[in-house]
XYZ file of C-alpha atoms in Angstrom:
120
model
C -9.471 -15.710 -9.983
C -6.275 -14.563 -8.318
C -3.156 -16.384 -9.494
C 0.172 -16.095 -7.708
C 3.073 -18.268 -8.852
C 6.334 -18.022 -6.936
C 9.776 -19.108 -8.060
C 13.428 -18.421 -7.357
C 13.891 -20.134 -4.025
C 17.250 -21.812 -3.577
C 20.030 -22.590 -1.138
C 22.391 -19.663 -0.679
C 25.332 -18.885 1.572
C 25.161 -16.206 4.273
C 25.904 -12.804 2.819
C 24.703 -13.860 -0.606
C 21.791 -12.647 -2.713
C 18.656 -14.161 -4.148
C 15.697 -12.855 -6.140
C 12.264 -14.352 -5.692
C 9.607 -13.896 -8.361
C 5.831 -13.857 -8.140
C 3.956 -13.990 -11.425
C 0.438 -12.647 -11.252
C -2.073 -10.716 -13.345
C -2.353 -7.063 -14.292
C -5.678 -6.924 -12.473
C -4.090 -8.149 -9.251
C -1.248 -5.645 -9.465
C -3.577 -2.758 -10.245
C -6.214 -3.398 -7.584
C -4.717 -5.444 -4.759
C -1.966 -4.808 -2.336
C 0.693 -7.455 -2.807
C 3.693 -8.684 -0.909
C 5.568 -11.503 0.715
C 5.412 -13.342 3.976
C 7.507 -16.242 5.204
C 7.152 -19.146 7.535
C 9.845 -21.317 9.028
C 9.182 -24.708 10.667
C 7.889 -24.242 14.211
C 7.633 -20.480 13.836
C 4.777 -18.085 13.256
C 4.111 -16.533 9.896
C 6.073 -13.310 9.441
C 5.205 -10.523 7.032
C 8.310 -9.540 5.081
C 7.276 -6.751 2.732
C 4.238 -5.476 0.871
C 3.000 -2.691 -1.368
C -0.255 -0.925 -0.525
C -1.956 0.144 -3.755
C -4.222 2.759 -2.181
C -1.474 4.434 -0.150
C 1.340 3.941 -2.613
C 3.568 2.835 0.258
C 5.922 -0.112 0.554
C 6.412 -1.644 3.993
C 9.253 -3.795 5.302
C 9.717 -5.861 8.430
C 12.439 -4.529 10.712
C 14.294 -7.806 10.280
C 14.767 -7.256 6.536
C 14.749 -3.478 6.093
C 17.856 -2.344 4.263
C 18.549 -5.848 2.920
C 15.390 -6.787 1.002
C 13.647 -4.782 -1.715
C 10.166 -5.265 -3.142
C 10.094 -4.576 -6.882
C 6.951 -4.308 -9.005
C 7.227 -4.969 -12.735
C 3.970 -3.876 -14.328
C 5.103 -4.771 -17.844
C 5.760 -8.362 -16.832
C 3.001 -8.570 -14.199
C 5.595 -9.794 -11.734
C 6.548 -8.842 -8.203
C 10.086 -9.545 -7.064
C 11.689 -9.785 -3.669
C 15.359 -8.921 -3.990
C 17.179 -10.417 -1.029
C 20.694 -9.184 -0.278
C 23.067 -9.996 2.557
C 20.936 -12.968 3.545
C 21.279 -14.513 6.973
C 20.556 -18.011 8.333
C 17.452 -16.632 10.051
C 16.041 -15.789 6.621
C 15.602 -19.514 6.007
C 11.888 -20.165 5.436
C 9.223 -20.859 2.865
C 8.357 -17.589 1.193
C 4.849 -16.904 -0.024
C 3.575 -14.223 -2.353
C 0.182 -12.952 -1.246
C -2.403 -10.271 -1.876
C -3.179 -7.647 0.720
C -1.028 -5.096 2.499
C -1.145 -3.178 5.759
C 1.488 -1.253 7.678
C 1.547 -4.027 10.262
C 2.418 -6.609 7.598
C -0.276 -8.873 9.004
C -3.002 -8.648 6.380
C -2.725 -11.219 3.645
C -5.392 -12.872 1.512
C -4.773 -15.150 -1.440
C -1.357 -16.779 -1.470
C 0.764 -18.850 -3.799
C 2.251 -22.259 -3.234
C 5.469 -20.935 -1.724
C 9.159 -21.215 -2.578
C 11.866 -22.476 -0.231
C 14.842 -20.337 0.742
C 17.666 -21.940 2.700
C 20.596 -19.877 3.945
C 23.437 -22.112 4.965
C 27.208 -22.299 4.762
């Protein structure tokens, strides 16, 4: 059974930083691609970043490249999304999910989500 538990969502001011966490299992980290997608009210789901286990590549959406970093902690079985220089358009519910493709549109199991609000 795949378990993905997100945390770290909060309200933050534009230009600030936030770190989201996704606790999972060693099995999931070793055998599944894993990453984050987000969804804002009235908008389509958007892939943010993911790590492809088979390729060894990390992918980022153009909208977050250079500001967000996907970090894998194998000792703690946790995947982080470090968010820097956040913008109001980053406001959304962020989900940790298995699966990864270069198009950031392949996701399988997902967690319950954590809310990020960027507002002054």
